[in-house]
mmCIF file of C-alpha atoms in Angstrom:
data_model
loop_
_atom_site.group_PDB
_atom_site.id
_atom_site.type_symbol
_atom_site.label_atom_id
_atom_site.label_comp_id
_atom_site.label_asym_id
_atom_site.label_seq_id
_atom_site.Cartn_x
_atom_site.Cartn_y
_atom_site.Cartn_z
ATOM 1 C CA MET A 1 40.571 5.198 63.094
ATOM 2 C CA GLU A 2 37.737 6.686 61.113
ATOM 3 C CA GLN A 3 37.896 6.335 57.298
ATOM 4 C CA GLU A 4 37.542 9.511 55.406
ATOM 5 C CA ILE A 5 34.672 9.728 52.946
ATOM 6 C CA PRO A 6 35.800 11.111 49.603
ATOM 7 C CA THR A 7 34.038 14.268 48.559
ATOM 8 C CA LEU A 8 32.923 15.074 45.030
ATOM 9 C CA GLY A 9 34.153 18.603 45.284
ATOM 10 C CA THR A 10 32.426 21.783 44.111
ATOM 11 C CA PRO A 11 30.835 22.111 40.651
ATOM 12 C CA ILE A 12 33.716 24.243 39.613
ATOM 13 C CA GLU A 13 36.214 21.548 40.581
ATOM 14 C CA LEU A 14 34.119 18.947 38.717
ATOM 15 C CA LEU A 15 34.011 21.132 35.641
ATOM 16 C CA ARG A 16 37.731 21.597 35.768
ATOM 17 C CA SER A 17 38.422 17.808 36.151
ATOM 18 C CA HIS A 18 35.774 16.461 33.779
ATOM 19 C CA GLY A 19 34.848 19.417 31.635
ATOM 20 C CA ALA A 20 37.041 18.424 28.732
ATOM 21 C CA GLY A 21 35.642 14.892 28.638
ATOM 22 C CA VAL A 22 32.043 16.119 28.808
ATOM 23 C CA ALA A 23 32.636 18.698 26.095
ATOM 24 C CA SER A 24 34.334 16.201 23.827
ATOM 25 C CA ALA A 25 31.542 13.648 24.314
ATOM 26 C CA LEU A 26 28.917 16.294 23.552
ATOM 27 C CA LEU A 27 30.732 17.302 20.413
ATOM 28 C CA ILE A 28 31.059 13.673 19.307
ATOM 29 C CA ALA A 29 27.339 13.173 19.894
ATOM 30 C CA ILE A 30 26.361 16.230 17.866
ATOM 31 C CA VAL A 31 28.763 15.397 15.028
ATOM 32 C CA GLY A 32 27.633 11.765 14.983
ATOM 33 C CA TRP A 33 23.932 12.756 14.854
ATOM 34 C CA MET A 34 24.583 15.102 11.959
ATOM 35 C CA ALA A 35 26.771 12.514 10.198
ATOM 36 C CA ALA A 36 24.013 9.872 10.526
ATOM 37 C CA ALA A 37 21.425 12.151 8.915
ATOM 38 C CA TRP A 38 23.882 13.123 6.179
ATOM 39 C CA THR A 39 24.668 9.488 5.521
ATOM 40 C CA ALA A 40 21.038 8.582 5.160
ATOM 41 C CA ARG A 41 20.393 11.402 2.756
ATOM 42 C CA SER A 42 23.482 10.550 0.743
ATOM 43 C CA VAL A 43 22.352 6.919 0.413
ATOM 44 C CA ARG A 44 18.911 8.016 -0.876
ATOM 45 C CA SER A 45 20.393 10.475 -3.344
ATOM 46 C CA PHE A 46 23.006 7.923 -4.542
ATOM 47 C CA GLY A 47 20.323 5.274 -4.914
ATOM 48 C CA LYS A 48 18.206 7.549 -7.122
ATOM 49 C CA ARG A 49 21.078 8.315 -9.422
ATOM 50 C CA TRP A 50 22.511 4.790 -9.625
ATOM 51 C CA THR A 51 20.127 2.771 -11.772
ATOM 52 C CA GLN A 52 21.726 -0.527 -10.850
ATOM 53 C CA VAL A 53 20.398 -0.179 -7.276
ATOM 54 C CA ASP A 54 16.737 -1.127 -6.982
ATOM 55 C CA VAL A 55 14.577 1.690 -5.587
ATOM 56 C CA THR A 56 12.968 -0.822 -3.211
ATOM 57 C CA LEU A 57 16.267 -1.264 -1.353
ATOM 58 C CA VAL A 58 17.099 2.457 -1.031
ATOM 59 C CA PRO A 59 14.970 3.232 2.102
ATOM 60 C CA VAL A 60 16.263 0.106 3.876
ATOM 61 C CA LEU A 61 19.865 0.894 3.036
ATOM 62 C CA ALA A 62 19.412 4.502 4.230
ATOM 63 C CA SER A 63 17.907 3.304 7.610
ATOM 64 C CA VAL A 64 20.642 0.733 8.111
ATOM 65 C CA SER A 65 23.438 3.231 7.309
ATOM 66 C CA ARG A 66 21.946 5.803 9.729
ATOM 67 C CA LEU A 67 21.627 3.178 12.495
ATOM 68 C CA ALA A 68 25.234 2.075 11.910
ATOM 69 C CA VAL A 69 26.576 5.629 12.303
ATOM 70 C CA LEU A 70 24.479 6.270 15.415
ATOM 71 C CA THR A 71 25.748 3.019 16.973
ATOM 72 C CA ILE A 72 29.380 4.046 16.407
ATOM 73 C CA THR A 73 28.582 7.457 17.872
ATOM 74 C CA VAL A 74 27.133 6.035 21.063
ATOM 75 C CA MET A 75 30.121 3.708 21.524
ATOM 76 C CA ALA A 76 32.537 6.701 21.061
ATOM 77 C CA VAL A 77 30.594 8.803 23.607
ATOM 78 C CA LEU A 78 30.609 5.981 26.176
ATOM 79 C CA GLU A 79 34.388 5.561 25.783
ATOM 80 C CA ARG A 80 34.865 9.288 26.552
ATOM 81 C CA PHE A 81 33.243 8.609 29.923
ATOM 82 C CA GLY A 82 35.479 5.603 30.629
ATOM 83 C CA VAL A 83 32.936 2.896 29.862
ATOM 84 C CA ASP A 84 34.443 -0.434 28.713
ATOM 85 C CA THR A 85 32.532 -1.047 25.497
ATOM 86 C CA LYS A 86 33.794 -4.649 25.317
ATOM 87 C CA SER A 87 31.970 -5.517 28.506
ATOM 88 C CA LEU A 88 29.052 -3.459 27.276
ATOM 89 C CA PHE A 89 28.649 -5.834 24.301
ATOM 90 C CA ALA A 90 28.356 -8.721 26.764
ATOM 91 C CA VAL A 91 25.695 -6.919 28.735
ATOM 92 C CA ILE A 92 23.791 -6.152 25.502
ATOM 93 C CA GLY A 93 24.039 -9.752 24.480
ATOM 94 C CA ALA A 94 22.653 -10.930 27.754
ATOM 95 C CA ALA A 95 19.771 -8.492 27.617
ATOM 96 C CA GLY A 96 19.105 -9.305 23.975
ATOM 97 C CA LEU A 97 16.966 -12.343 24.777
ATOM 98 C CA THR A 98 14.696 -10.354 27.094
ATOM 99 C CA ILE A 99 14.384 -7.462 24.643
ATOM 100 C CA GLY A 100 13.733 -9.943 21.785
ATOM 101 C CA LEU A 101 10.847 -11.618 23.691
ATOM 102 C CA ALA A 102 9.388 -8.167 24.533
ATOM 103 C CA LEU A 103 9.673 -6.940 20.991
ATOM 104 C CA LYS A 104 8.869 -10.211 19.146
ATOM 105 C CA ASP A 105 6.203 -8.524 17.013
ATOM 106 C CA THR A 106 8.596 -5.735 15.990
ATOM 107 C CA LEU A 107 11.332 -8.270 15.207
ATOM 108 C CA SER A 108 8.908 -10.328 13.140
ATOM 109 C CA ASP A 109 8.215 -7.159 11.101
ATOM 110 C CA VAL A 110 11.952 -6.729 10.507
ATOM 111 C CA ALA A 111 12.318 -10.400 9.448
ATOM 112 C CA ALA A 112 9.265 -10.164 7.163
ATOM 113 C CA GLY A 113 10.682 -6.952 5.610
ATOM 114 C CA LEU A 114 13.902 -8.812 4.761
ATOM 115 C CA VAL A 115 11.889 -11.722 3.257
ATOM 116 C CA LEU A 116 9.851 -9.196 1.133
ATOM 117 C CA LEU A 117 13.128 -7.693 -0.159
ATOM 118 C CA VAL A 118 14.454 -11.163 -1.053
ATOM 119 C CA LEU A 119 11.296 -12.604 -2.680
ATOM 120 C CA ARG A 120 10.287 -9.259 -4.218
ATOM 121 C CA PRO A 121 6.474 -9.783 -4.644
ATOM 122 C CA PHE A 122 6.268 -6.136 -5.591
ATOM 123 C CA ASP A 123 8.505 -3.094 -6.213
ATOM 124 C CA VAL A 124 8.180 0.576 -5.413
ATOM 125 C CA GLY A 125 5.634 2.079 -7.791
ATOM 126 C CA ASP A 126 3.688 -1.102 -8.329
ATOM 127 C CA ALA A 127 -0.134 -1.056 -8.136
ATOM 128 C CA VAL A 128 -0.987 -3.882 -5.647
ATOM 129 C CA GLU A 129 -3.808 -5.222 -3.486
ATOM 130 C CA VAL A 130 -2.614 -6.565 -0.114
ATOM 131 C CA ASP A 131 -5.227 -8.468 1.934
ATOM 132 C CA GLY A 132 -8.043 -6.360 0.467
ATOM 133 C CA THR A 133 -6.047 -3.051 0.639
ATOM 134 C CA SER A 134 -5.281 -1.494 -2.764
ATOM 135 C CA GLY A 135 -2.735 1.198 -3.643
ATOM 136 C CA ILE A 136 0.603 2.188 -5.041
ATOM 137 C CA VAL A 137 3.695 0.957 -3.193
ATOM 138 C CA ASP A 138 5.726 3.986 -1.875
ATOM 139 C CA ALA A 139 8.383 2.210 0.183
ATOM 140 C CA ILE A 140 9.348 -1.028 2.048
ATOM 141 C CA ASP A 141 10.917 0.093 5.316
ATOM 142 C CA VAL A 142 12.438 -1.972 8.108
ATOM 143 C CA PHE A 143 9.135 -2.261 10.047
ATOM 144 C CA GLN A 144 6.344 -1.448 7.608
ATOM 145 C CA THR A 145 5.303 -1.233 3.983
ATOM 146 C CA LYS A 146 3.933 2.112 2.852
ATOM 147 C CA LEU A 147 1.193 2.452 0.284
ATOM 148 C CA THR A 148 -0.850 5.236 -1.180
ATOM 149 C CA SER A 149 -4.451 4.275 -1.992
ATOM 150 C CA PHE A 150 -5.835 5.029 -5.404
ATOM 151 C CA ASP A 151 -7.745 7.987 -3.879
ATOM 152 C CA GLY A 152 -4.534 9.447 -2.360
ATOM 153 C CA VAL A 153 -4.728 8.227 1.287
ATOM 154 C CA PRO A 154 -1.456 7.028 2.909
ATOM 155 C CA ILE A 155 -1.578 3.477 4.236
ATOM 156 C CA MET A 156 0.926 1.822 6.618
ATOM 157 C CA LEU A 157 0.971 -1.963 6.808
ATOM 158 C CA PRO A 158 3.193 -4.035 9.135
ATOM 159 C CA ASN A 159 5.609 -6.207 7.219
ATOM 160 C CA SER A 160 4.507 -9.291 9.066
ATOM 161 C CA LYS A 161 0.967 -8.798 7.855
ATOM 162 C CA VAL A 162 2.041 -8.131 4.306
ATOM 163 C CA ARG A 163 4.259 -11.234 4.279
ATOM 164 C CA SER A 164 1.371 -13.539 5.258
ATOM 165 C CA ALA A 165 -1.338 -11.780 3.237
ATOM 166 C CA LYS A 166 -2.630 -12.466 -0.263
ATOM 167 C CA ILE A 167 -0.847 -10.130 -2.674
ATOM 168 C CA GLN A 168 -2.107 -9.208 -6.074
ATOM 169 C CA ASN A 169 0.345 -7.276 -8.259
ATOM 170 C CA PHE A 170 -1.558 -5.516 -11.021
ATOM 171 C CA THR A 171 1.517 -3.902 -12.528
ATOM 172 C CA ARG A 172 3.246 -7.186 -13.295
ATOM 173 C CA ALA A 173 0.271 -8.523 -15.209
ATOM 174 C CA GLN A 174 0.796 -8.637 -18.876
ATOM 175 C CA ARG A 175 -2.935 -8.073 -19.539
ATOM 176 C CA ARG A 176 -6.123 -7.791 -17.572
ATOM 177 C CA ARG A 177 -9.616 -9.120 -18.284
ATOM 178 C CA MET A 178 -12.784 -7.178 -17.588
ATOM 179 C CA ASP A 179 -16.209 -8.718 -17.280
ATOM 180 C CA LEU A 180 -19.216 -6.394 -17.705
ATOM 181 C CA THR A 181 -22.780 -7.477 -17.280
ATOM 182 C CA ILE A 182 -25.306 -5.656 -19.466
ATOM 183 C CA GLY A 183 -28.986 -6.139 -18.921
ATOM 184 C CA VAL A 184 -31.531 -5.810 -21.857
ATOM 185 C CA SER A 185 -35.240 -6.252 -21.769
ATOM 186 C CA SER A 186 -36.583 -9.766 -22.330
ATOM 187 C CA GLY A 187 -38.332 -8.656 -25.454
ATOM 188 C CA ALA A 188 -35.225 -7.143 -27.072
ATOM 189 C CA ASP A 189 -33.637 -8.575 -30.251
ATOM 190 C CA LEU A 190 -30.701 -10.412 -28.708
ATOM 191 C CA ALA A 191 -28.777 -10.848 -31.988
ATOM 192 C CA ARG A 192 -28.911 -7.154 -32.633
ATOM 193 C CA ALA A 193 -28.012 -6.277 -29.100
ATOM 194 C CA ILE A 194 -24.947 -8.632 -29.147
ATOM 195 C CA ALA A 195 -23.888 -7.339 -32.550
ATOM 196 C CA SER A 196 -24.127 -3.723 -31.312
ATOM 197 C CA LEU A 197 -21.936 -4.470 -28.229
ATOM 198 C CA ARG A 198 -19.392 -6.284 -30.432
ATOM 199 C CA GLU A 199 -19.194 -3.240 -32.742
ATOM 200 C CA VAL A 200 -18.425 -1.010 -29.735
ATOM 201 C CA LEU A 201 -15.638 -3.383 -28.686
ATOM 202 C CA SER A 202 -14.125 -3.484 -32.163
ATOM 203 C CA SER A 203 -14.083 0.271 -32.289
ATOM 204 C CA GLU A 204 -12.176 0.615 -29.001
ATOM 205 C CA PRO A 205 -8.415 0.531 -29.776
ATOM 206 C CA ARG A 206 -7.414 -0.307 -26.215
ATOM 207 C CA VAL A 207 -9.260 -3.671 -26.337
ATOM 208 C CA LEU A 208 -6.785 -6.373 -27.261
ATOM 209 C CA ALA A 209 -7.496 -8.568 -30.251
ATOM 210 C CA GLU A 210 -5.940 -11.595 -28.561
ATOM 211 C CA PRO A 211 -7.578 -13.015 -26.527
ATOM 212 C CA ALA A 212 -10.571 -12.157 -28.546
ATOM 213 C CA PRO A 213 -13.404 -10.297 -26.834
ATOM 214 C CA ALA A 214 -16.682 -12.165 -26.353
ATOM 215 C CA VAL A 215 -20.346 -11.172 -25.844
ATOM 216 C CA ASP A 216 -23.092 -13.692 -25.043
ATOM 217 C CA VAL A 217 -26.086 -14.418 -22.817
ATOM 218 C CA ILE A 218 -25.074 -15.339 -19.259
ATOM 219 C CA GLU A 219 -28.395 -15.280 -17.371
ATOM 220 C CA LEU A 220 -32.142 -15.030 -17.824
ATOM 221 C CA ALA A 221 -33.597 -12.847 -15.053
ATOM 222 C CA ASP A 222 -37.058 -11.418 -14.303
ATOM 223 C CA GLU A 223 -38.144 -9.398 -17.340
ATOM 224 C CA LYS A 224 -34.601 -8.960 -18.605
ATOM 225 C CA VAL A 225 -31.662 -10.826 -20.094
ATOM 226 C CA HIS A 226 -28.073 -10.396 -18.853
ATOM 227 C CA LEU A 227 -25.354 -10.282 -21.475
ATOM 228 C CA LEU A 228 -21.734 -10.891 -20.404
ATOM 229 C CA VAL A 229 -19.114 -8.688 -22.175
ATOM 230 C CA ARG A 230 -15.559 -10.068 -21.736
ATOM 231 C CA ALA A 231 -12.538 -8.185 -23.047
ATOM 232 C CA TRP A 232 -8.830 -7.828 -22.344
ATOM 233 C CA THR A 233 -6.679 -4.753 -22.030
ATOM 234 C CA LEU A 234 -3.232 -3.690 -20.914
ATOM 235 C CA PRO A 235 -2.982 -3.066 -17.102
ATOM 236 C CA ALA A 236 -2.536 0.657 -17.586
ATOM 237 C CA ASP A 237 -5.680 0.948 -19.676
ATOM 238 C CA PHE A 238 -7.951 -1.206 -17.523
ATOM 239 C CA PHE A 239 -9.937 1.326 -15.506
ATOM 240 C CA ALA A 240 -10.289 4.005 -18.161
ATOM 241 C CA THR A 241 -11.373 1.475 -20.790
ATOM 242 C CA ARG A 242 -13.863 -0.096 -18.389
ATOM 243 C CA LEU A 243 -15.519 3.221 -17.698
ATOM 244 C CA GLU A 244 -15.663 4.396 -21.274
ATOM 245 C CA LEU A 245 -16.982 1.057 -22.526
ATOM 246 C CA THR A 246 -19.858 1.088 -19.978
ATOM 247 C CA ARG A 247 -20.885 4.539 -21.239
ATOM 248 C CA HIS A 248 -20.490 3.562 -24.903
ATOM 249 C CA PHE A 249 -22.584 0.414 -24.416
ATOM 250 C CA LYS A 250 -25.446 2.400 -22.947
ATOM 251 C CA GLU A 251 -25.328 5.046 -25.669
ATOM 252 C CA ARG A 252 -25.202 2.433 -28.468
ATOM 253 C CA LEU A 253 -28.130 0.424 -27.088
ATOM 254 C CA ASP A 254 -30.188 3.574 -26.705
ATOM 255 C CA ALA A 255 -29.420 4.495 -30.287
ATOM 256 C CA GLU A 256 -30.568 0.991 -31.384
ATOM 257 C CA GLY A 257 -33.796 1.356 -29.439
ATOM 258 C CA ILE A 258 -32.867 -1.515 -27.136
ATOM 259 C CA VAL A 259 -34.209 -0.960 -23.607
ATOM 260 C CA VAL A 260 -31.780 -1.366 -20.666
ATOM 261 C CA PRO A 261 -34.183 -2.084 -17.772
ATOM 262 C CA VAL A 262 -33.792 -0.168 -14.569
ATOM 263 C CA PRO A 263 -34.881 -1.940 -11.314
ATOM 264 C CA GLN A 264 -38.278 -0.648 -10.174
ATOM 265 C CA ARG A 265 -40.456 -1.342 -7.228
ATOM 266 C CA GLU A 266 -44.159 -0.824 -6.789
ATOM 267 C CA LEU A 267 -45.429 0.038 -3.362
ATOM 268 C CA HIS A 268 -49.033 -0.682 -2.550
ATOM 269 C CA ILE A 269 -50.197 1.221 0.542
ATOM 270 C CA PRO A 270 -53.712 0.300 1.728
ATOM 271 C CA LEU A 271 -55.976 3.247 2.472
ATOM 272 C CA ARG A 272 -57.337 3.179 5.981
ATOM 273 C CA GLU A 273 -60.996 4.047 6.551
ATOM 274 C CA ARG A 274 -61.435 7.478 7.965
ATOM 275 C CA ARG A 275 -62.961 7.473 11.321
ATOM 276 C CA SER A 276 -65.855 9.865 11.742
ATOM 277 C CA ALA A 277 -65.158 12.609 14.181
ATOM 278 C CA PRO A 278 -66.993 12.132 17.456
ATOM 279 C CA SER A 279 -70.021 14.400 17.807
ATOM 280 C CA LEU A 280 -70.052 16.833 20.635
#
């Protein structure tokens, strides 16, 4: 006796039998997607208003909350199609090892991001230098750290690289030291040159009195003497003070008649003897 092969039926019959389940699953997916986006925005907005929550954690909390809502949405959609989500967890666990090996670099970024959030080598808004890259910290996400360079260029650094790199946090410094090398001619009056530079330092209010600034000879070079100017400022005043002091030093030395040598080179080009034109 031949066994009858079950037929799937016409599209209209399928729509009648499964249309309600498909429509409800689609509705759940749309609502879940919108709810995930709304949850992430709400977490960011709440984090900005609530001062007790560190701004560094806000992007991570927003990403985690969005992922949690999406996970619940996917499970609800699968249940509408009759999928046993309990057995699905077992399948996901079995495939987790394979996925983890394939995405080990990505997982290391996630782990490094958690370590950065715990150790807190910097916060959002800090001026830092990470492995030679300088900028302002914008966010610490799950996979990467976002900076904006001092000239306005966005920079993305993997968390694993940031975690193992040398980090300098300029914002957390209580004060910063600047070292400026000023060259004067070898025939200049060194005592007068040093006194002039010290007067410029004393007239600059952003230079800290403690530790005291210092000016002295650091090197004797060809036809000039290098003076080292060492001064301390607050981190926020460092760059502006450094630029203005350099200009004021040059103007004061010029006013005192002290020459600041500029590197020069003399080129000696031998003249070749002109060859007489051949006679025709």
